[in-house]
Amino acid sequence: MRVDEKTLAEDIVRMSGTNVKKCMKCGKCSATCPSFEDMDVHPHSFVTMAEEGDVAGLLKSKSLWKCLSCFACVERCPRGVEPAHLIEAVRFFALSPQGLNKMKPDVVPIFLQNLEEKGAEVPQQLLTSAFRKYSK
Amino acid sequence: MQRIGVFVCWCGSNIAATVDVDAVAQAVKTEPGVAFSTNYQYMCSEGGQAIIRNAIAEHKLTGIVVCACSPRMHEATFRKTAATAGLNPYMVEIANIREQCSWIHKDREKATVKAIILSRAAVAKLNLDSPLTAGETPVTKRALVIGGGIAGIQTALDIADAGYEVDIVEKTPTIGGKMAMLDKTFPTLDCSACILTPKMVDAAAHEKITLYTYSEVEKVSGFVGNFTVDIRKRARSVDADRCTGCGDCMEKCPSKKSKSEFNQGLSNRSAIYIPFAQAIPNVPVIDREACIKFQTGKCGVCQKICSAKAVDYEQQDEIMTRRYGAIVAATGFKTINLGRFEEFQYAQSPDVITSLEFERLCNAAGPTKGKVMRLSNHETPKTVVFVQCVGSRSTVECGKTYCSKICCMYTAKHAMLLKEKYPETEVYVFYIDVRTPGKGFDEFYRRAAEEYGVRYVKGMVGKVAEENGRLRVQASDLIADKQLVIEADMVVLAAAIEPDPSARNLATLLTASMDTNDFFTEAHPKLRPVESPTAGVYLSGVCQGPKDIPDTVSQAGAAAAKVIGLLAKDKLVGNPCVAGCNEPLCNGCSACELVCPYGAITYEEKTVMDHGVREQRRVASVNEALCQGCGACTVTCPSGAMDLKGFTNLQIMAEVDAICR
């Protein structure tokens, strides 16, 4: 159903509005990330993987749903690469194949309920960000 | 009618790979005035120049067009060639078919057409050329060096040693600059003051050098060989001739709460002060903003106790007008403001400091007498984190896009000095890349890591936070793919450096160009690195780009050599391509006079013949010695009276016509 991975990677990068080539591998994104310990793929690696076109790796990484969208990496990146925007774009690609299954306002209370029961499974900031993005 | 020779250069493959040079040579054959055309592999080589010389003799050429690289590269070369063959050197036109054609195009067919058009335009212009003769101007045998740091001192010493008079203008009360603030210098770890202060003394004692400290350049006019400069000597409020430098005034001064500029604000100084013990001149200055006498009128302690009667509250700024043949910019640098890098807590925590502040803490003459201590509680730090590239190599607004070049080495130096003084200290250095390309530099950095056990971690610090009186440093270790959290006592930030803010205003005064970062631009990045594109203006030290001390001293000497080369000449051959006024057309409006950046245009009452009528009129007159041929007047003139020799309105229109044909 999909075009080849390389084109897909390029689409994701374009959609994110980031320029992964600007990355100078300083690691400030990973240094500043509050979710670092929960992630299997760390923000700086996310940028490298996108640069290499490893979409499969990005889509199956746990980090995709661990990013808080706090945008600390966007704020601190000295080269303006904006790793969080990249992660947001990959999330969109993970969600879009589910058709009209976009988040609606009425599902939010369920998420919040889960949040109380199971702890920080879905971070609140992620929810806000996703709601803002996908409910249109 | 001219007899024109056209010489098309291949420039190896630089031009020939994209432009069909033979087709260009053939195409221009039919242009009006062209008597000969050819092409050759390297027109600038001796062989190529011989072809030109022979063709001039054989075909009795009256002018030549060389289709080659930019005139900035070889126009002078080909003018000399023409002159040796007996042609007037201004009967040479260059068609730039390299930078403006072959280098920027890929399509050979289209590039060839463009090269033909550019060559045609040059031929059309040459048809209207007339021989020009350059005038001569005398050279004022005195140089001005602006900035009294190591760059300015070295340049001044080298020029003075060659026998020429030099003035140094320094805006702070002492010479010495940033180097005077440093503790040790890499890679030899010799004491900065020990190698700098003798040079400061040499400069002050040199019979050919005059120091103007606490002074600034206010106005510059004239041109290469003949600059006139206004220097404002700010009022020190102390008579330098009377002052003995005893220091009693500073001791007794009741206003002692001003931040010491020399100690980076880490200690206080009195309102009447010398910046540091070895300052030159050793004459205090009154900081009028901080002085109680100046602010309230009630004090005058320093004047009362001064046995030499040197304190003078009435002293005024003094403007001196001096003439120079050459000007050297040596305005240096400062570290960038770190207030906006909130993640490092620089503005919030006293234990987060810049490298220059660390330098003062290490220094035996510094605010802590060389004891490295936390500024919050005066304890010796047990764990110290150095962060590299703070603001350097950054494309965000508060950073600088370039590498500041000196930070890798001084951080290795700081780490070693710290380990030397306090071997038990845990020292971390967070780096993006360690750049140590100087002589003995990489060995120096490796010594820090291998012999001193400094922990170099590839990664950046993301966040510093104060926690329980210590600093929680969160950072990346990219090689281990880990996030490190270090409980540190002190964080030292290698702040990016930027040109001194005074450089921008100076560049305007000198009409010297700057890059987007406010570093002065050199005339050629490889072949003319110490000259500004503005004739007679030279560059020394960090004002041209980030440099360490060895590089600065080398460049300072190179700038001096260029100045000496200029001052050694008795006369300079001017540029004959100057403006002239066609008096019958001039309507006396003064527009050209107002726009001329060199003050070369004046108006005078003259008898003018206009269509057989003799009239008394006010018309423009150009001083050809002052005119630099910029052409601003020619485009301002509403009546078309102003014209530039060698670039007349007719010639430019002929070029345009040839291009549009």
Coordinates of C-alpha atoms in Angstrom, one line a residue, chain B residues 232-614:
Chain B
R232 CA 39.0 61.9 20.8
K233 CA 41.2 61.7 23.9
R234 CA 38.6 61.2 26.7
A235 CA 39.2 63.1 29.9
R236 CA 41.0 60.9 32.4
S237 CA 40.5 63.6 35.0
V238 CA 44.1 62.9 35.9
D239 CA 47.1 64.8 34.5
A240 CA 49.3 62.1 33.0
D241 CA 52.4 64.3 33.1
R242 CA 52.1 65.0 36.8
C243 CA 50.9 61.6 38.0
T244 CA 53.6 59.5 39.6
G245 CA 51.4 56.4 39.7
C246 CA 51.7 56.1 43.6
G247 CA 48.2 54.8 43.9
D248 CA 47.2 56.8 47.1
C249 CA 44.1 58.1 45.3
M250 CA 42.7 54.7 44.6
E251 CA 43.3 53.6 48.2
K252 CA 41.6 56.6 49.7
C253 CA 38.7 56.8 47.2
P254 CA 35.5 56.2 49.1
S255 CA 33.5 54.9 46.1
K256 CA 34.7 51.3 45.9
K257 CA 31.6 49.5 44.6
S258 CA 32.2 49.5 40.8
K259 CA 32.7 46.2 39.1
S260 CA 36.3 45.7 37.8
E261 CA 36.2 45.3 34.1
F262 CA 39.6 43.6 34.1
N263 CA 38.4 41.0 36.6
Q264 CA 35.2 40.4 34.6
G265 CA 33.1 41.9 37.4
L266 CA 34.3 39.3 39.9
S267 CA 35.8 42.0 42.1
N268 CA 35.2 45.7 42.9
R269 CA 37.3 48.7 42.1
S270 CA 37.4 52.3 43.2
A271 CA 36.0 55.1 41.0
I272 CA 39.5 56.4 40.4
Y273 CA 41.4 53.4 39.2
I274 CA 44.0 51.7 37.1
P275 CA 42.6 48.5 35.5
F276 CA 45.5 46.2 36.8
A277 CA 48.9 46.5 38.4
Q278 CA 51.0 46.4 35.2
A279 CA 48.6 48.7 33.3
I280 CA 50.3 51.0 30.8
P281 CA 50.2 53.9 31.2
N282 CA 50.3 53.6 34.9
V283 CA 48.0 56.6 35.3
P284 CA 44.6 56.3 37.0
V285 CA 41.4 57.4 35.4
I286 CA 38.2 58.6 37.1
D287 CA 35.1 56.7 36.2
R288 CA 32.8 59.8 36.3
E289 CA 29.6 57.7 36.6
A290 CA 30.9 56.1 39.8
C291 CA 32.7 59.2 41.2
I292 CA 31.0 60.9 44.2
K293 CA 32.6 64.2 43.3
F294 CA 31.2 64.1 39.8
Q295 CA 27.8 62.8 40.8
T296 CA 27.1 64.9 43.9
G297 CA 29.9 67.5 44.0
K298 CA 30.8 66.5 47.5
C299 CA 34.0 64.6 47.9
G300 CA 37.3 65.5 46.2
V301 CA 39.3 63.2 48.5
C302 CA 41.6 62.1 45.6
Q303 CA 42.5 65.7 44.7
K304 CA 43.2 66.5 48.3
I305 CA 45.6 63.6 48.9
C306 CA 47.4 63.7 45.6
S307 CA 50.9 65.1 46.4
A308 CA 51.7 65.5 42.7
K309 CA 48.6 67.7 42.2
A310 CA 47.6 65.5 39.2
V311 CA 43.9 65.1 39.8
D312 CA 42.0 67.5 37.6
Y313 CA 38.2 67.5 37.7
E314 CA 38.0 70.2 35.1
Q315 CA 39.8 68.2 32.4
Q316 CA 37.9 68.0 29.1
D317 CA 37.8 65.6 26.2
E318 CA 40.4 66.7 23.6
I319 CA 40.0 66.2 19.8
M320 CA 43.3 65.8 17.9
T321 CA 43.5 65.8 14.2
R322 CA 46.4 63.7 12.8
R323 CA 47.5 62.5 9.4
Y324 CA 48.4 58.9 8.5
G325 CA 49.4 56.9 5.5
A326 CA 48.0 53.6 6.6
I327 CA 45.4 52.5 9.2
V328 CA 45.4 49.1 10.9
A329 CA 42.2 47.8 12.6
A330 CA 43.0 45.6 15.6
T331 CA 39.8 46.0 17.6
G332 CA 39.7 42.4 18.9
F333 CA 36.7 40.6 20.5
K334 CA 34.5 40.0 23.5
T335 CA 32.6 37.0 24.7
I336 CA 29.0 36.8 23.8
N337 CA 26.3 37.6 26.4
L338 CA 25.1 34.3 27.9
G339 CA 22.0 35.6 29.6
R340 CA 19.7 34.1 27.0
F341 CA 21.1 30.6 27.3
E342 CA 18.7 29.9 30.2
E343 CA 19.4 26.1 30.2
F344 CA 22.9 26.8 31.6
Q345 CA 21.7 29.0 34.5
Y346 CA 24.5 31.5 33.8
A347 CA 22.5 34.5 34.9
Q348 CA 20.9 32.6 37.9
S349 CA 23.8 30.7 39.6
P350 CA 27.1 32.3 40.7
D351 CA 28.7 28.9 40.2
V352 CA 28.1 28.9 36.5
I353 CA 30.8 31.0 35.0
T354 CA 32.4 31.8 31.6
S355 CA 35.9 30.6 30.7
L356 CA 37.2 34.1 30.9
E357 CA 35.9 34.4 34.4
F358 CA 37.6 31.0 35.2
E359 CA 40.8 32.5 33.8
R360 CA 40.6 35.3 36.3
L361 CA 39.9 32.8 39.1
C362 CA 43.0 30.9 38.2
N363 CA 45.2 34.0 38.1
A364 CA 47.4 34.8 41.0
A365 CA 46.7 38.5 40.5
G366 CA 42.9 37.8 40.1
P367 CA 40.0 38.4 42.5
T368 CA 40.7 35.1 44.5
K369 CA 44.5 35.3 44.3
G370 CA 44.5 32.2 42.1
K371 CA 42.3 30.1 44.3
V372 CA 39.7 28.4 42.2
M373 CA 36.5 28.6 44.3
R374 CA 32.8 28.5 44.0
L375 CA 31.6 32.0 44.1
S376 CA 28.5 31.1 46.1
N377 CA 30.3 29.8 49.2
H378 CA 34.0 30.2 48.5
E379 CA 34.7 26.5 48.7
T380 CA 37.0 24.6 46.4
P381 CA 34.9 22.7 43.8
K382 CA 35.1 19.0 43.9
T383 CA 33.4 18.3 40.5
V384 CA 33.7 20.8 37.6
V385 CA 31.9 20.5 34.3
F386 CA 33.3 22.3 31.3
V387 CA 30.8 22.9 28.4
Q388 CA 32.2 23.6 24.9
C389 CA 30.6 25.4 22.0
V390 CA 28.2 27.5 24.1
G391 CA 26.8 29.8 21.5
S392 CA 29.3 28.7 18.8
R393 CA 28.3 26.7 15.8
S394 CA 24.7 27.6 16.5
T395 CA 22.1 28.8 14.0
V396 CA 19.7 30.0 16.6
E397 CA 19.3 33.7 17.2
C398 CA 21.4 34.1 20.3
G399 CA 24.3 32.1 19.0
K400 CA 27.0 32.4 16.3
T401 CA 27.2 30.2 13.3
Y402 CA 31.0 30.0 13.3
C403 CA 33.5 28.0 15.4
S404 CA 35.1 30.3 17.9
K405 CA 38.4 28.4 17.3
I406 CA 40.1 29.0 20.7
C407 CA 37.7 27.2 23.1
C408 CA 38.9 23.6 22.6
M409 CA 42.4 24.6 23.5
Y410 CA 41.7 26.9 26.4
T411 CA 39.3 24.3 27.9
A412 CA 42.0 21.7 27.8
K413 CA 44.2 24.2 29.4
H414 CA 41.7 25.1 32.2
A415 CA 41.1 21.4 32.8
M416 CA 44.8 20.8 33.2
L417 CA 45.4 23.8 35.4
L418 CA 42.6 22.7 37.7
K419 CA 43.9 19.2 37.9
E420 CA 47.4 20.6 38.6
K421 CA 46.2 22.8 41.4
Y422 CA 43.6 20.3 42.8
P423 CA 44.5 16.8 41.7
E424 CA 41.4 15.3 43.4
T425 CA 38.9 17.3 41.4
E426 CA 36.6 15.4 39.0
V427 CA 36.8 17.2 35.7
Y428 CA 34.4 16.6 32.8
V429 CA 34.6 18.2 29.4
F430 CA 31.5 18.0 27.2
Y431 CA 32.4 18.4 23.5
I432 CA 30.8 18.2 20.1
D433 CA 34.1 17.9 18.3
V434 CA 37.6 18.6 19.7
R435 CA 39.3 20.8 17.2
T436 CA 43.1 21.1 17.8
P437 CA 44.8 21.6 14.5
G438 CA 47.7 23.9 15.7
K439 CA 51.3 22.9 16.3
G440 CA 51.5 20.8 19.4
F441 CA 47.8 21.3 20.0
D442 CA 46.4 17.8 19.7
E443 CA 49.2 16.5 21.9
F444 CA 48.2 19.1 24.5
Y445 CA 44.6 18.0 24.5
R446 CA 45.5 14.4 24.7
R447 CA 47.7 15.2 27.7
A448 CA 44.7 16.5 29.5
A449 CA 42.8 13.3 28.8
E450 CA 45.6 10.8 29.3
E451 CA 48.0 12.3 31.9
Y452 CA 45.6 14.3 33.9
G453 CA 42.5 12.1 33.6
V454 CA 40.2 14.7 32.4
R455 CA 37.0 13.0 31.3
Y456 CA 36.1 14.0 27.8
V457 CA 32.5 13.1 27.0
K458 CA 31.2 13.4 23.4
G459 CA 27.8 15.1 23.9
M460 CA 26.3 18.4 24.9
V461 CA 24.9 19.5 28.2
G462 CA 21.2 20.0 28.0
K463 CA 20.3 21.4 31.3
V464 CA 21.9 22.8 34.5
A465 CA 19.8 23.2 37.6
E466 CA 20.6 24.3 41.2
E467 CA 19.7 21.6 43.6
N468 CA 20.6 21.4 47.3
G469 CA 23.4 23.9 46.9
R470 CA 25.0 22.0 44.0
L471 CA 24.5 22.0 40.3
R472 CA 22.6 19.2 38.6
V473 CA 24.1 18.8 35.2
Q474 CA 22.1 16.7 32.7
A475 CA 24.0 15.8 29.6
S476 CA 24.4 13.4 26.7
D477 CA 27.1 10.7 26.4
L478 CA 26.5 10.0 22.7
I479 CA 29.1 7.2 22.4
A480 CA 27.5 5.2 25.3
D481 CA 24.0 6.4 24.2
K482 CA 23.3 7.5 27.7
Q483 CA 22.0 10.5 29.5
L484 CA 24.3 11.5 32.3
V485 CA 23.4 13.3 35.4
I486 CA 26.3 14.9 37.3
E487 CA 26.2 16.6 40.6
A488 CA 28.7 19.4 40.0
D489 CA 30.0 22.3 42.1
M490 CA 31.0 24.5 39.2
V491 CA 30.1 24.7 35.5
V492 CA 32.4 26.6 33.1
L493 CA 30.9 27.7 29.8
A494 CA 33.1 28.1 26.8
A495 CA 31.3 31.2 25.5
A496 CA 31.5 32.0 21.8
I497 CA 33.5 35.1 20.9
E498 CA 32.3 38.0 18.8
P499 CA 33.9 41.1 17.3
D500 CA 34.2 44.0 19.7
P501 CA 31.0 46.2 19.3
S502 CA 33.2 49.2 18.4
A503 CA 34.2 47.5 15.2
R504 CA 31.0 48.2 13.4
N505 CA 31.2 52.0 13.8
L506 CA 34.8 51.9 12.9
A507 CA 34.0 49.9 9.7
T508 CA 31.6 52.7 8.7
L509 CA 34.3 55.4 9.4
L510 CA 36.9 53.5 7.4
T511 CA 34.4 52.4 4.6
A512 CA 35.8 48.9 5.2
S513 CA 33.5 46.0 4.6
M514 CA 32.4 43.5 7.2
D515 CA 30.8 40.0 7.0
T516 CA 27.4 39.1 8.4
N517 CA 29.1 38.5 11.8
D518 CA 30.7 41.9 11.9
F519 CA 34.2 40.5 11.3
F520 CA 36.2 42.7 8.9
T521 CA 36.4 41.2 5.4
E522 CA 39.8 40.6 4.0
A523 CA 40.7 41.6 0.4
H524 CA 41.2 38.0 -0.6
P525 CA 40.6 35.1 1.8
K526 CA 43.8 33.3 0.8
L527 CA 46.1 35.7 -1.0
R528 CA 45.4 39.0 0.8
P529 CA 44.4 38.0 4.3
V530 CA 45.6 41.0 6.2
E531 CA 44.3 43.7 3.9
S532 CA 40.9 45.2 3.8
P533 CA 39.4 45.7 0.3
T534 CA 39.6 49.4 1.2
A535 CA 43.1 50.6 0.1
G536 CA 45.3 51.6 3.0
V537 CA 43.3 49.8 5.6
Y538 CA 44.8 46.6 7.2
L539 CA 43.5 44.0 9.5
S540 CA 45.2 42.5 12.6
G541 CA 44.0 39.9 15.0
V542 CA 40.5 38.7 15.9
C543 CA 38.7 41.7 14.2
Q544 CA 39.2 39.7 11.0
G545 CA 38.1 36.3 12.4
P546 CA 38.6 34.1 15.5
K547 CA 42.3 33.5 16.3
D548 CA 44.5 32.3 19.1
I549 CA 47.6 34.2 20.2
P550 CA 50.1 32.5 17.8
D551 CA 47.8 33.2 14.8
T552 CA 47.2 36.8 16.0
V553 CA 50.9 37.6 16.4
S554 CA 51.6 36.1 12.9
Q555 CA 48.9 38.1 11.3
A556 CA 49.9 41.2 13.2
G557 CA 53.4 40.9 11.7
A558 CA 52.0 40.3 8.3
A559 CA 49.8 43.4 8.6
A560 CA 52.9 45.4 9.7
A561 CA 54.8 44.2 6.6
K562 CA 52.0 45.4 4.3
V563 CA 52.0 48.8 6.1
I564 CA 55.8 49.1 5.8
G565 CA 55.5 48.2 2.1
L566 CA 53.1 51.1 1.7
L567 CA 55.0 53.7 3.9
A568 CA 58.3 52.8 2.1
K569 CA 56.9 54.4 -1.0
D570 CA 57.3 58.1 -1.5
K571 CA 54.5 58.4 -4.0
L572 CA 51.4 56.3 -4.8
V573 CA 50.1 56.0 -8.3
G574 CA 46.5 56.9 -8.2
N575 CA 43.5 55.6 -10.0
P576 CA 42.9 57.5 -13.3
C577 CA 39.3 56.3 -13.5
V578 CA 38.0 59.3 -11.6
A579 CA 34.9 61.5 -12.0
G580 CA 34.9 64.6 -14.1
C581 CA 32.3 67.3 -14.7
N582 CA 31.0 68.3 -18.1
E583 CA 30.6 72.0 -17.1
P584 CA 28.1 73.2 -19.7
L585 CA 25.7 70.5 -18.6
C586 CA 26.1 71.1 -14.8
N587 CA 23.1 72.9 -13.3
G588 CA 24.9 73.6 -9.9
C589 CA 22.4 71.5 -7.8
S590 CA 25.1 70.2 -5.3
A591 CA 23.6 66.7 -5.4
C592 CA 27.0 65.1 -6.3
E593 CA 28.8 67.1 -3.5
L594 CA 26.4 65.7 -0.9
V595 CA 26.6 62.1 -2.1
C596 CA 30.4 62.0 -2.5
P597 CA 31.8 59.8 0.3
Y598 CA 35.4 61.1 -0.1
G599 CA 34.7 64.9 0.0
A600 CA 36.2 65.1 -3.5
I601 CA 33.6 67.4 -5.0
T602 CA 33.4 71.2 -4.5
Y603 CA 31.6 73.9 -6.3
E604 CA 33.1 77.0 -7.9
E605 CA 32.1 80.0 -9.9
K606 CA 33.3 79.6 -13.5
T607 CA 32.9 81.1 -16.9
V608 CA 31.1 78.5 -19.0
M609 CA 30.6 78.5 -22.8
D610 CA 27.1 77.2 -23.5
H611 CA 26.0 77.1 -27.1
G612 CA 28.2 80.1 -27.9
V613 CA 27.0 82.1 -24.9
R614 CA 29.6 83.0 -22.2

